[in-house]
Coordinates of N, CA and C in Angstrom, one line a residue:
X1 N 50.3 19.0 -12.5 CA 49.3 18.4 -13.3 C 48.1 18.0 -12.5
X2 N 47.2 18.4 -13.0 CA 46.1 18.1 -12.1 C 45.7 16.5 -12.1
X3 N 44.9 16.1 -11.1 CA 44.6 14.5 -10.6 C 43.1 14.6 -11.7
X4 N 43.3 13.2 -12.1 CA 41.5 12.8 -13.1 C 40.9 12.5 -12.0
X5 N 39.4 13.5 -11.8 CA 38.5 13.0 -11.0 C 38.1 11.7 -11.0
X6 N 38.1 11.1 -10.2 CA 37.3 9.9 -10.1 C 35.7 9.6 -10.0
X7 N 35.2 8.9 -10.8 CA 33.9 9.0 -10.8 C 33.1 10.2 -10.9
X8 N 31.9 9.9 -11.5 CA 31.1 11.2 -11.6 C 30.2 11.2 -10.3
X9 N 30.5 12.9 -9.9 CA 29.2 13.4 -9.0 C 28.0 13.1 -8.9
X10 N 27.3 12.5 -8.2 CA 25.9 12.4 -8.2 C 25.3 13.6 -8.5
X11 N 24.4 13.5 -9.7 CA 24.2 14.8 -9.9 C 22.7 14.9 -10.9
X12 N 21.8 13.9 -9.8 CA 20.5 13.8 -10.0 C 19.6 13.6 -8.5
X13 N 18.7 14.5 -8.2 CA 17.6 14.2 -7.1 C 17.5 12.9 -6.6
X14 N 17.4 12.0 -5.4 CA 17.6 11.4 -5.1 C 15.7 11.4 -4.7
X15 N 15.5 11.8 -4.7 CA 13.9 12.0 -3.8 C 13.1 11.8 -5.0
X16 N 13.1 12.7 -5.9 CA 12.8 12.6 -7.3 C 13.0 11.7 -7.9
X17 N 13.9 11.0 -7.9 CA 14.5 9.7 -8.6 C 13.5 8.5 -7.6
X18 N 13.5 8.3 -6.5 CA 13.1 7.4 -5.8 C 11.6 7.4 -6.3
X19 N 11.0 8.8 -6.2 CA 9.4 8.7 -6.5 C 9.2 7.8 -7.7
X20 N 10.1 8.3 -8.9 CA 9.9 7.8 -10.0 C 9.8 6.2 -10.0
X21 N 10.9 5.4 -9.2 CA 10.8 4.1 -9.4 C 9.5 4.0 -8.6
X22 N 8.9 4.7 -7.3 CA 8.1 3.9 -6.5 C 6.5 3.9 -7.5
X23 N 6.8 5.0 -8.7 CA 5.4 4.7 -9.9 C 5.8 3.8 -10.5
X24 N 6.9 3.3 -11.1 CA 7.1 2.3 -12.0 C 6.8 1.1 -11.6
X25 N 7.6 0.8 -10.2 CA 6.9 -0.4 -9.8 C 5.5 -0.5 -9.5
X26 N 4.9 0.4 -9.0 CA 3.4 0.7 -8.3 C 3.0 0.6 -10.0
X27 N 3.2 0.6 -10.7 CA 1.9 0.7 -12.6 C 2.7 -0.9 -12.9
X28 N 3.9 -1.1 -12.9 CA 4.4 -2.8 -13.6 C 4.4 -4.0 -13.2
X29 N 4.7 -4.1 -11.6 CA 5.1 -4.8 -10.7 C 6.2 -5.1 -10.9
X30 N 6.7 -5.5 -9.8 CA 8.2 -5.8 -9.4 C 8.9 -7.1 -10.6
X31 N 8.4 -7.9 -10.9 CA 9.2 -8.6 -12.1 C 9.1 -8.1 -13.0
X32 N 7.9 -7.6 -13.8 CA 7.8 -6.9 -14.9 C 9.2 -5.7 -15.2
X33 N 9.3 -5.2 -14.1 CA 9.7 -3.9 -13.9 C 11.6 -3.8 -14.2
X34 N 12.0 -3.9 -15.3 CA 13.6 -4.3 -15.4 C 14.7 -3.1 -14.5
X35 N 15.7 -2.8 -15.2 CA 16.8 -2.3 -14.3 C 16.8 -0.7 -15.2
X36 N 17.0 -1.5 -16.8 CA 16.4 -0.3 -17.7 C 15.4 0.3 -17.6
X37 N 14.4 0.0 -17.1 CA 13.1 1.0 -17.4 C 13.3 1.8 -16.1
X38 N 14.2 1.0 -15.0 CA 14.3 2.1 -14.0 C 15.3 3.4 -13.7
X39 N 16.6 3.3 -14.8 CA 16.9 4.3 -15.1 C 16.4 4.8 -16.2
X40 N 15.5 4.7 -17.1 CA 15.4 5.5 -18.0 C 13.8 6.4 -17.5
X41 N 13.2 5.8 -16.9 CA 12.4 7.0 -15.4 C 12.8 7.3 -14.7
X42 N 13.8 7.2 -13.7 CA 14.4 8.3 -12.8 C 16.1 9.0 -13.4
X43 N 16.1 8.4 -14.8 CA 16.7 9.8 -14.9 C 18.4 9.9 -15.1
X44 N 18.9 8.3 -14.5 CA 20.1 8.2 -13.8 C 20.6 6.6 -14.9
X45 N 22.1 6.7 -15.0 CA 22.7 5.3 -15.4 C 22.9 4.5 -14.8
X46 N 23.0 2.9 -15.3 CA 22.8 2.4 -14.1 C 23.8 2.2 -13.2
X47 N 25.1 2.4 -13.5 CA 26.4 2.7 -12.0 C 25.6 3.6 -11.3
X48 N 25.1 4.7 -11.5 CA 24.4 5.6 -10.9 C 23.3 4.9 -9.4
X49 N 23.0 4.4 -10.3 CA 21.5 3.4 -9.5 C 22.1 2.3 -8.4
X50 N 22.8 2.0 -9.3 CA 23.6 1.4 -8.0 C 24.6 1.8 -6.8
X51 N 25.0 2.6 -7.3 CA 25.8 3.5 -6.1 C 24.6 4.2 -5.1
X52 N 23.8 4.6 -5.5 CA 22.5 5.4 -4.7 C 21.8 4.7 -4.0
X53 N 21.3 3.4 -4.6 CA 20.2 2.8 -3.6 C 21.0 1.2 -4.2
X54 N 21.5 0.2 -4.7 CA 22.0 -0.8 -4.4 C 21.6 -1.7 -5.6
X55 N 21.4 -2.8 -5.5 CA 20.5 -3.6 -6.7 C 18.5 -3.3 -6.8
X56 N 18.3 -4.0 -7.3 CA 16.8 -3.8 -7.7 C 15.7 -4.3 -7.1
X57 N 16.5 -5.4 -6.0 CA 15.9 -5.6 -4.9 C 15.8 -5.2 -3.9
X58 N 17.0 -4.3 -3.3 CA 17.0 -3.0 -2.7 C 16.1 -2.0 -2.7
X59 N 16.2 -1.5 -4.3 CA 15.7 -0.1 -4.6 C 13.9 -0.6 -3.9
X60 N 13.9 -1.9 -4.2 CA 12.7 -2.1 -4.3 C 11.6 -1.8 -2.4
X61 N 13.0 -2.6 -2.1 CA 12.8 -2.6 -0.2 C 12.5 -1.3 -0.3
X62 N 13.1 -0.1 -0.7 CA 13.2 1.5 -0.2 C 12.0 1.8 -0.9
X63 N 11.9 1.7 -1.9 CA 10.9 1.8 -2.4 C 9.4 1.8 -2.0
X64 N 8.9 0.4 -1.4 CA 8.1 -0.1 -0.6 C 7.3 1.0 1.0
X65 N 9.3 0.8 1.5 CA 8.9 2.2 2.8 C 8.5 3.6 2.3
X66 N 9.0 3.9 1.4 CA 8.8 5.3 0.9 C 7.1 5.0 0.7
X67 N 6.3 4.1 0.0 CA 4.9 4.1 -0.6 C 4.4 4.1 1.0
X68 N 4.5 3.0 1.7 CA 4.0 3.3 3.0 C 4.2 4.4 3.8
X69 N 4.6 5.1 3.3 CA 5.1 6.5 4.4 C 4.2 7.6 3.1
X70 N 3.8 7.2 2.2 CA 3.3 8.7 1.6 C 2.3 8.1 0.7
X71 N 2.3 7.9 -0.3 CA 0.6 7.0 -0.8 C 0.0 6.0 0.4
X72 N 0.7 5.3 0.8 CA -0.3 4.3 1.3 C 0.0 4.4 2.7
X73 N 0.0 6.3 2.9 CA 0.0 5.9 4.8 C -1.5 6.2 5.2
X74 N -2.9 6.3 4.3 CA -3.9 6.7 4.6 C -4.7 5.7 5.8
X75 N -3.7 4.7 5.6 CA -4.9 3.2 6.5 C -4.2 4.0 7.8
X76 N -2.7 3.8 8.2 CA -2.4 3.8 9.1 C -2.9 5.2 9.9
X77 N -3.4 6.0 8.7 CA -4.1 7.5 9.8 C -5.9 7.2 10.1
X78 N -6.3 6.4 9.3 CA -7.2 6.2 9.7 C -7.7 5.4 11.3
X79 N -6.8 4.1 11.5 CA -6.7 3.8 12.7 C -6.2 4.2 13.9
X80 N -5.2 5.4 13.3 CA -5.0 6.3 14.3 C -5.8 7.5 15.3
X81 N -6.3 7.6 14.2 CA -7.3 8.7 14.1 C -8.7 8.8 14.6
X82 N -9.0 7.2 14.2 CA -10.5 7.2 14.7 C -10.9 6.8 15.8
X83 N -12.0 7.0 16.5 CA -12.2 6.7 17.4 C -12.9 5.0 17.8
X84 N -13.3 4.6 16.7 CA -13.9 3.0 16.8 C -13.5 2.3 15.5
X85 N -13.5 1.0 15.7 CA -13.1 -0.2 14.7 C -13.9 0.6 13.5
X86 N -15.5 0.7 13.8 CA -16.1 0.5 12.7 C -15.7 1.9 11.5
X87 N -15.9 3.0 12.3 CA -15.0 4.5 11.3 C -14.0 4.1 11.0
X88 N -12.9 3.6 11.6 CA -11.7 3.1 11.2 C -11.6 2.8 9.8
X89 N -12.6 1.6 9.5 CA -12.5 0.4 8.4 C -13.4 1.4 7.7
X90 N -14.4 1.9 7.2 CA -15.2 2.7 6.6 C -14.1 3.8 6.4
X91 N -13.6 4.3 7.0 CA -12.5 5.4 6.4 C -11.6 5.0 5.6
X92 N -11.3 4.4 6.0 CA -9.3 3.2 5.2 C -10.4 2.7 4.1
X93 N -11.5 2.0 3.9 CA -12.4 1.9 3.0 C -12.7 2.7 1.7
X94 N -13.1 3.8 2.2 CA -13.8 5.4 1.5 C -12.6 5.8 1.1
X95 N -11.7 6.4 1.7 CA -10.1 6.5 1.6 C -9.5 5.8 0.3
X96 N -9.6 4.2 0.4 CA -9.0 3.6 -0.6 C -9.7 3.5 -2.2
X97 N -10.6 4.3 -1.7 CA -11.8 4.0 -3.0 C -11.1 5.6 -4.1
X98 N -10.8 6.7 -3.4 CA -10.3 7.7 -3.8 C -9.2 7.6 -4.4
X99 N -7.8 6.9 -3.0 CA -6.4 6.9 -3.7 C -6.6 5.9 -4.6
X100 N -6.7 4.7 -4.7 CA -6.9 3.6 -6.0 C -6.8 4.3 -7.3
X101 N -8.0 5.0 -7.6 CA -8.1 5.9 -8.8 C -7.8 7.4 -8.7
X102 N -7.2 7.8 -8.2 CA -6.4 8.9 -8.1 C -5.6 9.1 -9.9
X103 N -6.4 9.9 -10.0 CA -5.5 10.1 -11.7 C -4.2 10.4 -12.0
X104 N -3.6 10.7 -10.4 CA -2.3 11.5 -10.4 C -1.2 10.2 -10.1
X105 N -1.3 9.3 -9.9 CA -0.6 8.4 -10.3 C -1.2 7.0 -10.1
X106 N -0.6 5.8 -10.8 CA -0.8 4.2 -11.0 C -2.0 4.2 -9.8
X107 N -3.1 3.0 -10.7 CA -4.2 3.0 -9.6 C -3.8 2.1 -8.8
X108 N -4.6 1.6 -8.0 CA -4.5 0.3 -6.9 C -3.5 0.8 -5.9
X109 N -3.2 -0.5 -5.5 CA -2.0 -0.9 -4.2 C -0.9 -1.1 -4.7
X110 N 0.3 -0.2 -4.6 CA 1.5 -0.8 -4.5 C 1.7 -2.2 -4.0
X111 N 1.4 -2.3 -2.7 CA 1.6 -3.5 -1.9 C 1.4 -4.7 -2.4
X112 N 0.1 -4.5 -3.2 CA -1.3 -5.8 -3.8 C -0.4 -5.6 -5.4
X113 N -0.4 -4.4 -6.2 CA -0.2 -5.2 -7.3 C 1.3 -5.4 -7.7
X114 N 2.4 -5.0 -7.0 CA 3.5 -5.2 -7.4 C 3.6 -6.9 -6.9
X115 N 3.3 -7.2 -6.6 CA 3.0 -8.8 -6.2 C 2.8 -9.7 -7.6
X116 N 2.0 -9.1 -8.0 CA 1.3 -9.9 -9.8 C 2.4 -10.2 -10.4
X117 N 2.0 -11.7 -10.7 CA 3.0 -12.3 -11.8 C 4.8 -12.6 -10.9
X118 N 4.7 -12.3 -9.5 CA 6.2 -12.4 -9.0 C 6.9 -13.7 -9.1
X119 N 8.1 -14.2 -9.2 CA 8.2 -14.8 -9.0 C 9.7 -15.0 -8.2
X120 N 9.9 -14.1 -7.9 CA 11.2 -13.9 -6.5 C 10.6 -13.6 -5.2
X121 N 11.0 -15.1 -4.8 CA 10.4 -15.3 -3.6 C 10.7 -14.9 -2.6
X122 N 11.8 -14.2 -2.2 CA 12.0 -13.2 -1.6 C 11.0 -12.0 -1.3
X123 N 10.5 -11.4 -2.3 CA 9.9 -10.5 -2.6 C 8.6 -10.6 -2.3
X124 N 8.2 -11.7 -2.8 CA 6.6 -12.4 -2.6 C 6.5 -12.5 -1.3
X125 N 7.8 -12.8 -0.5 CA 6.9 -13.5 1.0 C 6.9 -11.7 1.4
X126 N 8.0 -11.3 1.4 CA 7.7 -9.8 2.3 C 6.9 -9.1 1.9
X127 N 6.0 -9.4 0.4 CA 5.1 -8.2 0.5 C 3.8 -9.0 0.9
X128 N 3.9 -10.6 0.7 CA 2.9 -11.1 1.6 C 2.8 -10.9 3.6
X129 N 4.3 -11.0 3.7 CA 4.0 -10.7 5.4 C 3.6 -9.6 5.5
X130 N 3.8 -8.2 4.6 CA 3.2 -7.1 5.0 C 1.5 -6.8 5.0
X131 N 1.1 -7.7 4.2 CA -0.3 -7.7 3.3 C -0.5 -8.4 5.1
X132 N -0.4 -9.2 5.5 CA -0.9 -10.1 6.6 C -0.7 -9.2 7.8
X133 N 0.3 -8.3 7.9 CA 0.5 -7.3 9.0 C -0.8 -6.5 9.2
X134 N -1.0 -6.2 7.8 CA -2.1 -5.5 7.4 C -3.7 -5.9 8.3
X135 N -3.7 -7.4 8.3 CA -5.0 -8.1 8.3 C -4.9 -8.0 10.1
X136 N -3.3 -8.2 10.5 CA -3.2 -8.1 12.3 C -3.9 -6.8 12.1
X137 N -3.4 -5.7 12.3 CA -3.7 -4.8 13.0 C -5.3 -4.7 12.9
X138 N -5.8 -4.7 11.8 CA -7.6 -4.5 11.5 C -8.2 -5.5 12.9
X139 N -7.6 -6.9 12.6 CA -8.3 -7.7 13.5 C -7.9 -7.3 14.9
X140 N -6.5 -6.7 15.5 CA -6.3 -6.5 17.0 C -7.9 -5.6 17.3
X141 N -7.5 -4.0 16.5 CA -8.5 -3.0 16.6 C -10.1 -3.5 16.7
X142 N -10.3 -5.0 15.8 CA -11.8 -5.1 16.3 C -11.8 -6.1 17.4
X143 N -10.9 -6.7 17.7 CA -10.9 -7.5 19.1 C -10.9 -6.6 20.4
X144 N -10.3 -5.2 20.2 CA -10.5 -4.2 21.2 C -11.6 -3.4 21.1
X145 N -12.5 -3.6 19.8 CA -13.7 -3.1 20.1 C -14.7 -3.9 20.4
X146 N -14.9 -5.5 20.7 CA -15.2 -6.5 21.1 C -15.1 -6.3 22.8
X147 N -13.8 -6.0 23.1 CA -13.6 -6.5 24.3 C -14.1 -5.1 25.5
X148 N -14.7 -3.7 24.6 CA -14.9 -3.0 24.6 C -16.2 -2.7 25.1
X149 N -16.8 -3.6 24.1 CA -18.7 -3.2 24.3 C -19.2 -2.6 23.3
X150 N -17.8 -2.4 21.9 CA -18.2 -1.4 20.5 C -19.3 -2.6 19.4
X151 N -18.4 -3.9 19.6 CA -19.2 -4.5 18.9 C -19.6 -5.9 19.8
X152 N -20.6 -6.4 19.2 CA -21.2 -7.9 20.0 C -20.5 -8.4 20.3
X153 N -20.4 -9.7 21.3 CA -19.1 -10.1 21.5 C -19.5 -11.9 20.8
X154 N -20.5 -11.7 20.1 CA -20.0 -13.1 19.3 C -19.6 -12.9 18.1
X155 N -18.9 -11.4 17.3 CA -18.6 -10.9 16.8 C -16.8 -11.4 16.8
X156 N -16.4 -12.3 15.1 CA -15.6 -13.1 15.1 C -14.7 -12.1 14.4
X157 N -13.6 -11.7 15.4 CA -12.7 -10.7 15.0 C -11.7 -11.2 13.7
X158 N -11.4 -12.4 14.0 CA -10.6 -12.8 12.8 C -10.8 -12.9 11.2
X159 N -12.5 -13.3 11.3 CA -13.0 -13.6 9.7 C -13.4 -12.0 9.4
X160 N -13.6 -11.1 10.6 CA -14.2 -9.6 10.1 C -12.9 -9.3 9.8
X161 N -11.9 -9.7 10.3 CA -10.5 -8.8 9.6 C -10.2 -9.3 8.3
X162 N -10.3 -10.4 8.0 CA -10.3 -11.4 6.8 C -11.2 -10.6 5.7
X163 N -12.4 -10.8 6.0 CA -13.4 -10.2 5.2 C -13.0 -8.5 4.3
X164 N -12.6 -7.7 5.7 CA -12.4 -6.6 5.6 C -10.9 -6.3 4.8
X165 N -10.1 -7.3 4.8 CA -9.1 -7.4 4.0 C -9.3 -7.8 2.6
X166 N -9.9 -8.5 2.3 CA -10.4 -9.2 1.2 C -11.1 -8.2 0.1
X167 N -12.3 -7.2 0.6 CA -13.0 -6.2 0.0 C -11.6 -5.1 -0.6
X168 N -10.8 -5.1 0.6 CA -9.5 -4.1 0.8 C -8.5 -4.0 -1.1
X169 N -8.4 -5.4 -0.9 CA -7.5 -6.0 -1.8 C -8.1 -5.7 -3.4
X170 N -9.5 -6.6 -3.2 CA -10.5 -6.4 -4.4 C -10.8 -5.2 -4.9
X171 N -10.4 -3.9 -3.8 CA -11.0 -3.0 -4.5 C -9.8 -1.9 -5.1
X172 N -8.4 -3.1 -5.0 CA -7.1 -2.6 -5.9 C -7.2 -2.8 -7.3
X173 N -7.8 -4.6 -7.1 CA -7.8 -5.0 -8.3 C -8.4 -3.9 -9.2
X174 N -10.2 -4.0 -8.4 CA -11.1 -3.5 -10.0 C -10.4 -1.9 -10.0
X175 N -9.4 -1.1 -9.0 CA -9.4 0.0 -9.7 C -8.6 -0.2 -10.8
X176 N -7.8 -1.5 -11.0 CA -6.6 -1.3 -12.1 C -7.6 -1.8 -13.4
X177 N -9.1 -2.9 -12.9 CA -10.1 -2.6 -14.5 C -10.6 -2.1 -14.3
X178 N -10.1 -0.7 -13.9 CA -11.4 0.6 -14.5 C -12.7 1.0 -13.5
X179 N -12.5 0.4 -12.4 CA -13.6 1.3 -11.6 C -13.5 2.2 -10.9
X180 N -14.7 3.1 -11.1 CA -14.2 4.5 -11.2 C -14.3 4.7 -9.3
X181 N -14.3 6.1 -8.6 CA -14.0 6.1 -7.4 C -15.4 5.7 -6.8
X182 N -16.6 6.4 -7.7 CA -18.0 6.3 -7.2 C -18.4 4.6 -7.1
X183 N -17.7 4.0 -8.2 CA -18.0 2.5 -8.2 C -17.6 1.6 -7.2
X184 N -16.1 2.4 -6.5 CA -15.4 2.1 -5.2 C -15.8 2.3 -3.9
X185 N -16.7 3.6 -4.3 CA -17.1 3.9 -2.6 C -18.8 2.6 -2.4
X186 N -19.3 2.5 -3.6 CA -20.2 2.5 -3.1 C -20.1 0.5 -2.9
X187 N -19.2 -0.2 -3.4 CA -18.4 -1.3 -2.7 C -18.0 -1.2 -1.2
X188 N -17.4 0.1 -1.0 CA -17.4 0.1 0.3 C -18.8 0.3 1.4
X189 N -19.8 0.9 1.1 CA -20.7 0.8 1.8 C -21.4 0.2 2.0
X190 N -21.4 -1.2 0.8 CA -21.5 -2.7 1.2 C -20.9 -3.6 2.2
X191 N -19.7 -3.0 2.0 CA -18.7 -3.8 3.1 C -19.2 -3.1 4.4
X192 N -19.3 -2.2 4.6 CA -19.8 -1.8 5.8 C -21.0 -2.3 6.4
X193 N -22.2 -2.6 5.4 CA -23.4 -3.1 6.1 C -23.2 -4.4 6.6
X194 N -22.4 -5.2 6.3 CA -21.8 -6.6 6.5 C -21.0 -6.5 7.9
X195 N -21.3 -5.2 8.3 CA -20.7 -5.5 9.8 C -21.3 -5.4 11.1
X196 N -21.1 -6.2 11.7 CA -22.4 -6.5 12.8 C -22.9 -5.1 13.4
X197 N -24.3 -4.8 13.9 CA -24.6 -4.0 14.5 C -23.8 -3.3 15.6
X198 N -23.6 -2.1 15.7 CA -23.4 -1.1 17.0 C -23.7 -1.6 18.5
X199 N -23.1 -2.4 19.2 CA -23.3 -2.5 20.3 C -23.9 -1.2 21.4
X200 N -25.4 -1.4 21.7 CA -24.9 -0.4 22.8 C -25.0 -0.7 23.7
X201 N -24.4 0.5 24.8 CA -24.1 0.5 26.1 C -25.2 1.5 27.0
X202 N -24.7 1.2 28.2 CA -25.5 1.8 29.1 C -24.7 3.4 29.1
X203 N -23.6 3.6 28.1 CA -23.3 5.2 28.3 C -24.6 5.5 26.8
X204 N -25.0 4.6 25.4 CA -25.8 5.3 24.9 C -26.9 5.8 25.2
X205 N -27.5 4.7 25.7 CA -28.8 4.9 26.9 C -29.1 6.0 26.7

């Protein structure tokens, strides 16, 4: 006599399934966002959901890394990439003005709007310490172009990372009211003139 299988096979995409939650949360935010609406988008029951990635505050952790590793890894290529603070911030800038309203999925920030309305404070502080990670790295990058000779040196690296964070944030919000990408870039080219002149050096000379 044969043995009753035990439990059912996982026998849905795992990658596919993940994307789906990382829209759901990225368009509802994280409280908004129940257990139901997350299997009834990726596809799976909820034993399912929980055997694959854990509770909802899990899914959410994985969730998070996944957005940072593929929508929102454009900042981190930008600072990689460029060769001075000021391209850097003008790119992650111009960049964010595109993905925000990107038609092909939820506008804005993951990071910024799954935050709205939270009230699990768990949740709140880590996507606040990430948002503040955010504001270190900008400010290191202009303190090494400071200490560089890229920009003046009474050029206040903290409130330009602040500032530049702040434009960053604002320009999640208005993509979620409706500003289009043109209305985004050209926010960002405001934020750009708001940054101190080009230091030169005796290699521009």
């Amino acid at each position: 006599m044969a043995t009753k299988q035990r439990g059912r096979p996982r026998s849905f995409d795992r990658e596919t399934a993940l994307e789906q939650a990382v829209r759901t949360f990225w368009e509802n935010g994280y409280e908004a966002t129940s257990v139901s609406d997350l299997t009834r988008v990726m596809g799976i029951g909820a034993p399912s959901l929980y055997a694959a990635f854990g509770d909802k505050r899990k899914l959410f952790d994985e969730v998070v890394v996944r957005y940072g590793a593929t929508h929102g890894s454009f900042g981190g290529r930008a600072f990689d990439e460029e060769p001075t603070a000021r391209a850097a911030v003008s790119r992650l800038l111009h960049e964010a003005a595109a993905e925000f309203t990107d038609p092909d999925h939820p506008r804005g920030c993951l990071v910024i709007t799954a935050a709205t309305n939270c009230t699990t404070p768990e949740v709140e502080q880590d996507l606040r310490e990430r948002r503040n990670a955010n504001v270190a790295v900008i400010e290191s990058r202009i303190r090494a172009a400071v200490a560089a000779g890229e920009l003046p040196g009474h050029t206040d690296p903290a409130a330009l990372a602040r500032y530049t964070a702040a434009v960053f944030q604002g320009m999640s919000h208005q993509a979620r009211d409706g500003a289009t990408r043109a209305d985004l870039e050209a926010v960002a080219d405001l934020a750009m003139r708001a940054w101190p002149a080009h230091q030169q050096t005796s290699v521009d000379a």
